[in-house]
PDB file of C-alpha atoms and ligand atoms in Angstrom:
ATOM      1  CA  MET V   1     -18.065  -5.293  10.616  1.00  0.00           C
ATOM      2  CA  PHE V   2     -14.825  -4.798   8.280  1.00  0.00           C
ATOM      3  CA  LYS V   3     -16.384  -4.507   4.051  1.00  0.00           C
ATOM      4  CA  HIS V   4     -12.998  -3.089   2.705  1.00  0.00           C
ATOM      5  CA  ALA V   5      -9.346  -3.937   2.873  1.00  0.00           C
ATOM      6  CA  ILE V   6      -7.028  -1.391   0.754  1.00  0.00           C
ATOM      7  CA  VAL V   7      -3.602  -2.828   0.253  1.00  0.00           C
ATOM      8  CA  ARG V   8      -0.807  -2.424  -1.866  1.00  0.00           C
ATOM      9  CA  ARG V   9       1.554  -4.651  -3.782  1.00  0.00           C
ATOM     10  CA  PRO V  10       4.818  -5.463  -2.595  1.00  0.00           C
ATOM     11  CA  CYS V  11       7.589  -3.484  -4.818  1.00  0.00           C
ATOM     12  CA  ARG V  12      10.609  -4.961  -6.275  1.00  0.00           C
ATOM     13  CA  ALA V  13      12.622  -2.212  -3.659  1.00  0.00           C
ATOM     14  CA  ILE V  14      11.311  -3.474  -0.486  1.00  0.00           C
ATOM     15  CA  VAL V  15      14.765  -4.869   0.066  1.00  0.00           C
ATOM     16  CA  ASP V  16      15.704  -1.063   0.638  1.00  0.00           C
ATOM     17  CA  GLY V  17      12.649  -0.867   3.217  1.00  0.00           C
ATOM     18  CA  ILE V  18      13.431   0.067   6.973  1.00  0.00           C
ATOM     19  CA  THR V  19      14.548  -2.277   9.835  1.00  0.00           C
ATOM     20  CA  SER V  20      15.612  -2.346  13.376  1.00  0.00           C
ATOM     21  CA  ALA V  21      16.911  -6.098  13.024  1.00  0.00           C
ATOM     22  CA  PRO V  22      19.704  -6.348   9.869  1.00  0.00           C
ATOM     23  CA  GLU V  23      20.243  -9.360  11.388  1.00  0.00           C
ATOM     24  CA  LEU V  24      16.916 -11.299   9.289  1.00  0.00           C
ATOM     25  CA  GLY V  25      18.734 -10.655   6.316  1.00  0.00           C
ATOM     26  CA  LYS V  26      17.092  -8.752   3.535  1.00  0.00           C
ATOM     27  CA  PRO V  27      13.436  -9.846   2.250  1.00  0.00           C
ATOM     28  CA  ASP V  28      12.910 -12.025  -0.692  1.00  0.00           C
ATOM     29  CA  TYR V  29      10.744 -10.237  -3.250  1.00  0.00           C
ATOM     30  CA  GLU V  30       9.137 -13.456  -4.846  1.00  0.00           C
ATOM     31  CA  LEU V  31       8.548 -14.521  -0.913  1.00  0.00           C
ATOM     32  CA  ALA V  32       6.479 -11.236  -0.018  1.00  0.00           C
ATOM     33  CA  LEU V  33       4.329 -11.530  -3.199  1.00  0.00           C
ATOM     34  CA  ARG V  34       3.433 -14.680  -2.096  1.00  0.00           C
ATOM     35  CA  GLN V  35       2.537 -14.015   0.844  1.00  0.00           C
ATOM     36  CA  HIS V  36       1.045 -10.886   0.119  1.00  0.00           C
ATOM     37  CA  ASP V  37      -1.015 -13.357  -2.462  1.00  0.00           C
ATOM     38  CA  SER V  38      -1.881 -15.187   0.754  1.00  0.00           C
ATOM     39  CA  TYR V  39      -2.695 -12.308   2.544  1.00  0.00           C
ATOM     40  CA  ILE V  40      -5.240 -11.151   0.422  1.00  0.00           C
ATOM     41  CA  THR V  41      -7.044 -14.320  -0.014  1.00  0.00           C
ATOM     42  CA  ALA V  42      -7.248 -14.570   3.739  1.00  0.00           C
ATOM     43  CA  LEU V  43      -8.890 -11.320   4.159  1.00  0.00           C
ATOM     44  CA  GLU V  44     -10.933 -12.160   1.500  1.00  0.00           C
ATOM     45  CA  ARG V  45     -12.386 -15.303   3.290  1.00  0.00           C
ATOM     46  CA  CYS V  46     -12.821 -13.156   6.091  1.00  0.00           C
ATOM     47  CA  GLY V  47     -15.608 -11.232   4.251  1.00  0.00           C
ATOM     48  CA  VAL V  48     -14.326  -7.765   3.000  1.00  0.00           C
ATOM     49  CA  THR V  49     -13.814  -6.498  -0.327  1.00  0.00           C
ATOM     50  CA  VAL V  50     -10.023  -5.923  -0.868  1.00  0.00           C
ATOM     51  CA  THR V  51      -8.991  -2.896  -3.151  1.00  0.00           C
ATOM     52  CA  VAL V  52      -5.114  -3.694  -4.426  1.00  0.00           C
ATOM     53  CA  LEU V  53      -2.988  -1.038  -5.824  1.00  0.00           C
ATOM     54  CA  PRO V  54      -0.140  -1.181  -7.399  1.00  0.00           C
ATOM     55  CA  ALA V  55       3.517  -1.529  -6.234  1.00  0.00           C
ATOM     56  CA  ASP V  56       5.026   2.142  -5.902  1.00  0.00           C
ATOM     57  CA  GLU V  57       8.763   1.267  -6.440  1.00  0.00           C
ATOM     58  CA  ARG V  58       9.836   5.231  -5.185  1.00  0.00           C
ATOM     59  CA  TYR V  59       8.654   3.743  -1.792  1.00  0.00           C
ATOM     60  CA  PRO V  60      10.946   0.792  -0.531  1.00  0.00           C
ATOM     61  CA  ASP V  61       7.910   0.087   2.447  1.00  0.00           C
ATOM     62  CA  SER V  62       4.616   1.649   0.905  1.00  0.00           C
ATOM     63  CA  CYS V  63       3.201  -2.288   1.054  1.00  0.00           C
ATOM     64  CA  PHE V  64       3.006  -1.050   4.840  1.00  0.00           C
ATOM     65  CA  VAL V  65      -0.758   0.994   4.181  1.00  0.00           C
ATOM     66  CA  GLU V  66      -1.725   1.222   7.298  1.00  0.00           C
ATOM     67  CA  ASP V  67       0.777   3.745   7.757  1.00  0.00           C
ATOM     68  CA  PRO V  68      -0.223   6.742   6.022  1.00  0.00           C
ATOM     69  CA  ALA V  69      -3.403   6.865   6.353  1.00  0.00           C
ATOM     70  CA  VAL V  70      -6.276   6.287   9.315  1.00  0.00           C
ATOM     71  CA  ILE V  71      -9.826   5.264   8.802  1.00  0.00           C
ATOM     72  CA  THR V  72     -12.734   5.282  11.010  1.00  0.00           C
ATOM     73  CA  GLY V  73     -16.070   4.728  10.950  1.00  0.00           C
ATOM     74  CA  LYS V  74     -16.791   8.795  10.175  1.00  0.00           C
ATOM     75  CA  CYS V  75     -13.948  10.107   8.709  1.00  0.00           C
ATOM     76  CA  ALA V  76     -10.281   9.295   6.811  1.00  0.00           C
ATOM     77  CA  ILE V  77      -7.426  10.940   8.058  1.00  0.00           C
ATOM     78  CA  ILE V  78      -3.897  11.225   5.967  1.00  0.00           C
ATOM     79  CA  THR V  79      -1.395  10.611   8.493  1.00  0.00           C
ATOM     80  CA  ASN V  80       2.360  12.630   8.178  1.00  0.00           C
ATOM     81  CA  PRO V  81       4.486   9.657   8.381  1.00  0.00           C
ATOM     82  CA  GLY V  82       7.355  10.763  10.504  1.00  0.00           C
ATOM     83  CA  ALA V  83      10.057   8.267   8.858  1.00  0.00           C
ATOM     84  CA  PRO V  84      10.767  10.771   6.119  1.00  0.00           C
ATOM     85  CA  SER V  85      11.648   8.192   3.150  1.00  0.00           C
ATOM     86  CA  ARG V  86       8.069   7.234   3.783  1.00  0.00           C
ATOM     87  CA  ASN V  87       6.553  10.650   4.237  1.00  0.00           C
ATOM     88  CA  GLY V  88       5.637  10.829   0.414  1.00  0.00           C
ATOM     89  CA  GLU V  89       3.401   7.329   0.921  1.00  0.00           C
ATOM     90  CA  LYS V  90       0.206   9.990   2.264  1.00  0.00           C
ATOM     91  CA  ASP V  91       0.359  11.614  -1.171  1.00  0.00           C
ATOM     92  CA  GLN V  92      -0.328   8.229  -2.810  1.00  0.00           C
ATOM     93  CA  ILE V  93      -2.908   7.074  -0.225  1.00  0.00           C
ATOM     94  CA  LEU V  94      -5.156  10.151  -0.929  1.00  0.00           C
ATOM     95  CA  GLY V  95      -6.318   8.488  -4.104  1.00  0.00           C
ATOM     96  CA  ALA V  96      -7.439   4.950  -2.739  1.00  0.00           C
ATOM     97  CA  VAL V  97      -8.844   7.384  -0.053  1.00  0.00           C
ATOM     98  CA  LYS V  98     -10.809   9.103  -2.347  1.00  0.00           C
ATOM     99  CA  ARG V  99     -12.371   5.896  -3.636  1.00  0.00           C
ATOM    100  CA  PHE V 100     -14.383   5.940  -0.166  1.00  0.00           C
ATOM    101  CA  PHE V 101     -14.328   8.779   0.854  1.00  0.00           C
ATOM    102  CA  PRO V 102     -15.737  12.673   0.188  1.00  0.00           C
ATOM    103  CA  ASP V 103     -13.403  14.946   0.687  1.00  0.00           C
ATOM    104  CA  ASP V 104     -15.152  17.014   3.803  1.00  0.00           C
ATOM    105  CA  LYS V 105     -14.924  13.562   4.986  1.00  0.00           C
ATOM    106  CA  ILE V 106     -10.935  13.554   4.395  1.00  0.00           C
ATOM    107  CA  GLU V 107      -9.150  15.349   7.097  1.00  0.00           C
ATOM    108  CA  TYR V 108      -4.944  15.670   7.470  1.00  0.00           C
ATOM    109  CA  ILE V 109      -2.180  15.628   9.745  1.00  0.00           C
ATOM    110  CA  ARG V 110      -0.017  18.621   9.207  1.00  0.00           C
ATOM    111  CA  ALA V 111       3.662  19.523   9.561  1.00  0.00           C
ATOM    112  CA  PRO V 112       5.366  19.453  12.287  1.00  0.00           C
ATOM    113  CA  GLY V 113       2.566  16.995  13.722  1.00  0.00           C
ATOM    114  CA  THR V 114       4.021  13.655  12.437  1.00  0.00           C
ATOM    115  CA  LEU V 115       1.982  10.176  13.023  1.00  0.00           C
ATOM    116  CA  GLU V 116       2.084   6.960  11.907  1.00  0.00           C
ATOM    117  CA  GLY V 117      -0.884   4.852  11.458  1.00  0.00           C
ATOM    118  CA  GLY V 118       0.585   1.832  13.009  1.00  0.00           C
ATOM    119  CA  ASP V 119       0.576   4.109  15.730  1.00  0.00           C
ATOM    120  CA  VAL V 120      -3.290   4.102  16.348  1.00  0.00           C
ATOM    121  CA  MET V 121      -5.003   1.089  17.449  1.00  0.00           C
ATOM    122  CA  MET V 122      -9.519   1.876  17.510  1.00  0.00           C
ATOM    123  CA  VAL V 123     -11.177   0.267  20.403  1.00  0.00           C
ATOM    124  CA  GLY V 124     -14.899   0.789  19.165  1.00  0.00           C
ATOM    125  CA  SER V 125     -15.148   4.782  18.994  1.00  0.00           C
ATOM    126  CA  HIS V 126     -11.981   5.345  21.090  1.00  0.00           C
ATOM    127  CA  PHE V 127      -7.896   5.584  19.716  1.00  0.00           C
ATOM    128  CA  TYR V 128      -5.392   5.198  21.679  1.00  0.00           C
ATOM    129  CA  VAL V 129      -2.444   6.596  19.675  1.00  0.00           C
ATOM    130  CA  GLY V 130       1.313   5.664  20.818  1.00  0.00           C
ATOM    131  CA  ARG V 131       3.822   8.438  21.312  1.00  0.00           C
ATOM    132  CA  SER V 132       6.775   6.972  19.528  1.00  0.00           C
ATOM    133  CA  ALA V 133       9.849   7.701  16.660  1.00  0.00           C
ATOM    134  CA  ARG V 134       7.480   8.018  14.426  1.00  0.00           C
ATOM    135  CA  THR V 135       4.288   9.645  16.035  1.00  0.00           C
ATOM    136  CA  ASN V 136       4.851  13.238  17.982  1.00  0.00           C
ATOM    137  CA  ALA V 137       3.265  15.043  20.422  1.00  0.00           C
ATOM    138  CA  GLU V 138       2.127  17.886  18.264  1.00  0.00           C
ATOM    139  CA  GLY V 139       0.463  14.998  15.518  1.00  0.00           C
ATOM    140  CA  ILE V 140      -1.072  13.673  18.227  1.00  0.00           C
ATOM    141  CA  ARG V 141      -2.821  16.752  19.247  1.00  0.00           C
ATOM    142  CA  GLN V 142      -4.165  17.230  15.488  1.00  0.00           C
ATOM    143  CA  PHE V 143      -5.561  13.277  15.472  1.00  0.00           C
ATOM    144  CA  ILE V 144      -7.785  14.093  18.333  1.00  0.00           C
ATOM    145  CA  ALA V 145      -8.426  16.914  17.983  1.00  0.00           C
ATOM    146  CA  ILE V 146      -9.981  15.241  14.540  1.00  0.00           C
ATOM    147  CA  LEU V 147     -11.478  12.658  16.694  1.00  0.00           C
ATOM    148  CA  GLU V 148     -13.551  14.582  18.469  1.00  0.00           C
ATOM    149  CA  ARG V 149     -14.946  16.849  15.792  1.00  0.00           C
ATOM    150  CA  TYR V 150     -16.358  13.913  14.426  1.00  0.00           C
ATOM    151  CA  GLY V 151     -17.779  12.507  17.891  1.00  0.00           C
ATOM    152  CA  LEU V 152     -14.426  10.275  18.005  1.00  0.00           C
ATOM    153  CA  THR V 153     -12.348  10.081  21.334  1.00  0.00           C
ATOM    154  CA  GLY V 154      -8.603   9.578  21.010  1.00  0.00           C
ATOM    155  CA  SER V 155      -5.345   9.144  24.125  1.00  0.00           C
ATOM    156  CA  GLU V 156      -1.970   8.732  24.063  1.00  0.00           C
ATOM    157  CA  VAL V 157       0.580   6.184  25.724  1.00  0.00           C
ATOM    158  CA  SER V 158       4.284   6.268  25.668  1.00  0.00           C
ATOM    159  CA  LEU V 159       6.089   3.698  23.906  1.00  0.00           C
ATOM    160  CA  GLU V 160       9.935   2.990  24.896  1.00  0.00           C
ATOM    161  CA  LYS V 161      10.950   0.185  23.331  1.00  0.00           C
ATOM    162  CA  VAL V 162       8.786  -0.714  19.926  1.00  0.00           C
ATOM    163  CA  LEU V 163       8.084   0.760  16.473  1.00  0.00           C
ATOM    164  CA  HIS V 164       4.640   1.543  16.411  1.00  0.00           C
ATOM    165  CA  LEU V 165       2.017   1.109  19.088  1.00  0.00           C
ATOM    166  CA  LYS V 166       0.467  -2.091  17.271  1.00  0.00           C
ATOM    167  CA  THR V 167       4.160  -3.479  17.386  1.00  0.00           C
ATOM    168  CA  GLY V 168       3.004  -4.911  20.934  1.00  0.00           C
ATOM    169  CA  VAL V 169      -0.578  -4.629  21.528  1.00  0.00           C
ATOM    170  CA  ASN V 170      -3.755  -5.414  19.160  1.00  0.00           C
ATOM    171  CA  TYR V 171      -7.761  -5.121  19.975  1.00  0.00           C
ATOM    172  CA  LEU V 172      -9.464  -7.783  19.137  1.00  0.00           C
ATOM    173  CA  GLU V 173     -13.225  -6.830  19.927  1.00  0.00           C
ATOM    174  CA  ASN V 174     -15.018  -8.390  22.533  1.00  0.00           C
ATOM    175  CA  ASN V 175     -12.545  -6.634  25.500  1.00  0.00           C
ATOM    176  CA  ASN V 176     -10.291  -8.947  24.482  1.00  0.00           C
ATOM    177  CA  LEU V 177      -6.704  -7.457  23.990  1.00  0.00           C
ATOM    178  CA  LEU V 178      -3.541  -9.185  22.511  1.00  0.00           C
ATOM    179  CA  VAL V 179      -0.075  -7.910  24.974  1.00  0.00           C
ATOM    180  CA  SER V 180       3.336  -8.273  24.690  1.00  0.00           C
ATOM    181  CA  GLY V 181       6.584  -6.848  26.373  1.00  0.00           C
ATOM    182  CA  GLU V 182       5.970  -3.105  27.420  1.00  0.00           C
ATOM    183  CA  PHE V 183       2.082  -2.980  27.417  1.00  0.00           C
ATOM    184  CA  VAL V 184       1.464  -6.128  29.706  1.00  0.00           C
ATOM    185  CA  ASP V 185       1.000  -3.866  32.963  1.00  0.00           C
ATOM    186  CA  LYS V 186       0.666  -0.314  31.297  1.00  0.00           C
ATOM    187  CA  PRO V 187      -2.410   1.041  33.200  1.00  0.00           C
ATOM    188  CA  ASP V 188      -4.347   2.756  29.788  1.00  0.00           C
ATOM    189  CA  PHE V 189      -5.026  -0.980  29.438  1.00  0.00           C
ATOM    190  CA  ALA V 190      -5.909  -2.159  33.190  1.00  0.00           C
ATOM    191  CA  GLY V 191      -9.768  -2.496  31.971  1.00  0.00           C
ATOM    192  CA  PHE V 192      -9.921  -5.178  29.149  1.00  0.00           C
ATOM    193  CA  HIS V 193      -8.944  -8.749  29.420  1.00  0.00           C
ATOM    194  CA  LYS V 194      -5.848  -9.246  28.352  1.00  0.00           C
ATOM    195  CA  ILE V 195      -4.191 -12.180  26.637  1.00  0.00           C
ATOM    196  CA  VAL V 196      -0.507 -12.199  27.209  1.00  0.00           C
ATOM    197  CA  ILE V 197       1.983 -13.329  24.698  1.00  0.00           C
ATOM    198  CA  PRO V 198       5.432 -14.818  25.770  1.00  0.00           C
ATOM    199  CA  ASP V 199       8.464 -12.472  25.096  1.00  0.00           C
ATOM    200  CA  GLU V 200       9.283 -14.963  22.356  1.00  0.00           C
ATOM    201  CA  GLU V 201       6.459 -15.325  20.626  1.00  0.00           C
ATOM    202  CA  ALA V 202       5.875 -11.022  21.041  1.00  0.00           C
ATOM    203  CA  TYR V 203       6.322 -10.063  17.014  1.00  0.00           C
ATOM    204  CA  ALA V 204       2.803 -12.209  16.620  1.00  0.00           C
ATOM    205  CA  ALA V 205       1.103  -9.487  19.310  1.00  0.00           C
ATOM    206  CA  ASN V 206       0.420  -8.188  15.806  1.00  0.00           C
ATOM    207  CA  CYS V 207      -2.879 -10.251  14.909  1.00  0.00           C
ATOM    208  CA  ILE V 208      -6.121  -9.377  13.330  1.00  0.00           C
ATOM    209  CA  TRP V 209      -9.473  -9.076  13.838  1.00  0.00           C
ATOM    210  CA  VAL V 210     -11.472  -9.529  10.969  1.00  0.00           C
ATOM    211  CA  ASN V 211     -15.123 -10.054  11.113  1.00  0.00           C
ATOM    212  CA  GLY V 212     -15.201 -12.666  13.729  1.00  0.00           C
ATOM    213  CA  THR V 213     -12.021 -14.362  12.764  1.00  0.00           C
ATOM    214  CA  VAL V 214      -8.401 -13.724  13.780  1.00  0.00           C
ATOM    215  CA  ILE V 215      -5.519 -13.614  11.070  1.00  0.00           C
ATOM    216  CA  VAL V 216      -2.791 -14.960  12.807  1.00  0.00           C
ATOM    217  CA  PRO V 217       1.032 -14.772  11.682  1.00  0.00           C
ATOM    218  CA  GLN V 218       2.314 -18.865  10.683  1.00  0.00           C
ATOM    219  CA  GLY V 219       4.150 -20.194  13.692  1.00  0.00           C
ATOM    220  CA  TYR V 220       3.721 -18.867  16.745  1.00  0.00           C
ATOM    221  CA  PRO V 221       1.834 -21.616  18.567  1.00  0.00           C
ATOM    222  CA  ALA V 222       1.776 -19.904  21.788  1.00  0.00           C
ATOM    223  CA  VAL V 223      -0.425 -17.121  20.389  1.00  0.00           C
ATOM    224  CA  GLU V 224      -2.599 -19.699  18.000  1.00  0.00           C
ATOM    225  CA  ARG V 225      -3.238 -21.230  21.681  1.00  0.00           C
ATOM    226  CA  ALA V 226      -4.504 -18.466  23.017  1.00  0.00           C
ATOM    227  CA  VAL V 227      -6.561 -17.218  20.680  1.00  0.00           C
ATOM    228  CA  ARG V 228      -8.371 -20.202  19.881  1.00  0.00           C
ATOM    229  CA  ALA V 229      -8.708 -19.973  23.529  1.00  0.00           C
ATOM    230  CA  VAL V 230     -11.085 -17.069  23.483  1.00  0.00           C
ATOM    231  CA  GLY V 231     -12.657 -18.315  21.147  1.00  0.00           C
ATOM    232  CA  TYR V 232     -12.109 -17.349  17.726  1.00  0.00           C
ATOM    233  CA  GLU V 233     -11.595 -18.625  14.523  1.00  0.00           C
ATOM    234  CA  VAL V 234      -7.708 -18.839  13.120  1.00  0.00           C
ATOM    235  CA  ILE V 235      -6.314 -17.799   9.607  1.00  0.00           C
ATOM    236  CA  PHE V 236      -2.810 -18.168   9.229  1.00  0.00           C
ATOM    237  CA  VAL V 237      -0.167 -15.782   7.814  1.00  0.00           C
ATOM    238  CA  ASP V 238       3.244 -16.685   6.980  1.00  0.00           C
ATOM    239  CA  THR V 239       4.902 -12.806   6.865  1.00  0.00           C
ATOM    240  CA  SER V 240       8.398 -14.029   7.332  1.00  0.00           C
ATOM    241  CA  GLU V 241       9.219 -11.745   4.984  1.00  0.00           C
ATOM    242  CA  PHE V 242       7.834  -8.531   6.144  1.00  0.00           C
ATOM    243  CA  ARG V 243       8.748  -9.397   9.861  1.00  0.00           C
ATOM    244  CA  LYS V 244      12.397  -8.604   8.219  1.00  0.00           C
ATOM    245  CA  LEU V 245      11.443  -4.782   8.187  1.00  0.00           C
ATOM    246  CA  ASP V 246       9.663  -5.162  11.175  1.00  0.00           C
ATOM    247  CA  GLY V 247       6.014  -5.052   9.183  1.00  0.00           C
ATOM    248  CA  GLY V 248       3.263  -6.892  10.462  1.00  0.00           C
ATOM    249  CA  LEU V 249      -0.547  -8.201  10.032  1.00  0.00           C
ATOM    250  CA  SER V 250      -2.249  -4.484  10.464  1.00  0.00           C
ATOM    251  CA  CYS V 251       0.578  -2.825   8.597  1.00  0.00           C
ATOM    252  CA  LEU V 252      -0.259  -4.478   5.620  1.00  0.00           C
ATOM    253  CA  SER V 253      -3.974  -3.185   5.187  1.00  0.00           C
ATOM    254  CA  LEU V 254      -6.076  -0.772   5.712  1.00  0.00           C
ATOM    255  CA  ARG V 255      -9.392  -2.346   7.478  1.00  0.00           C
ATOM    256  CA  PHE V 256     -12.897  -0.526   7.090  1.00  0.00           C
TER     257      PHE V 256
HETATM  258  C1  CIR N 301       9.280   1.019   8.283  1.00  0.00           C
HETATM  259  O1  CIR N 301      10.027   1.085   9.438  1.00  0.00           O
HETATM  260  O2  CIR N 301       7.784   1.937   8.530  1.00  0.00           O
HETATM  261  C2  CIR N 301       8.623  -0.685   7.966  1.00  0.00           C
HETATM  262  N1  CIR N 301      10.206  -0.755   7.555  1.00  0.00           N
HETATM  263  C3  CIR N 301       7.374  -1.072   8.674  1.00  0.00           C
HETATM  264  C4  CIR N 301       6.151  -0.245   8.946  1.00  0.00           C
HETATM  265  C5  CIR N 301       6.075  -1.124   9.750  1.00  0.00           C
HETATM  266  N2  CIR N 301       4.307  -0.827  10.211  1.00  0.00           N
HETATM  267  C6  CIR N 301       3.476  -0.890  11.582  1.00  0.00           C
HETATM  268  O3  CIR N 301       3.503  -1.678  12.227  1.00  0.00           O
HETATM  269  N3  CIR N 301       2.015   0.015  11.284  1.00  0.00           N
END
């Protein structure tokens, strides 16, 4: 069960965020704020207390708080984001993490290691870590060494086509795994009950399980049906403005 979530309000500079899909246009700041309001409400409906951090205009992508930190049941790990324009976000998330963890339970990924939380998928006490353009081999080595000191485990997953691991694969608890594209046949995930997302709805592979409910991006009927079919309650949040920056539901919060 998750008790807490941390989010950060989108800033006006969100229009300058990193994107692999400029053809979708720039995010509308006001609409992004309204969608963020709905996201907070959805988390609250799932029973978590949401800590809302103020917008930070220095970092256009800073509403994607999942990337500069990973929070486990035993410790918090401040990452070292591989995107240069996002690297400073790690210093800004630290203050929020300190509200919940004592200094001796806060760990750090250090250069030359890089890692972004979007590449980390938690399955109980095991953490799958995507090796991506943002997360390198040294970052993964440090991350797994930290996990092992706390009695947790980790393993590397290769990825080629998507930004982050959780862009394409997300764990919904109870052995249920939402998978799309390059992850459908990966041997790493052979033991899961796989819910395969059709290519045209691949964006919505990024759903989040929060205390028995699954939050699903609005407008993806095949994903909605598939998630309902395994028995979950569903809450929808429109994420159209975050999608324009390759951002999804998981990226917008730290849940613990
Ligand atoms: C970026 O490229 O870093 C942002 N525009 C999107 C980050 C999405 N975060 C995530 O998948 N965890």
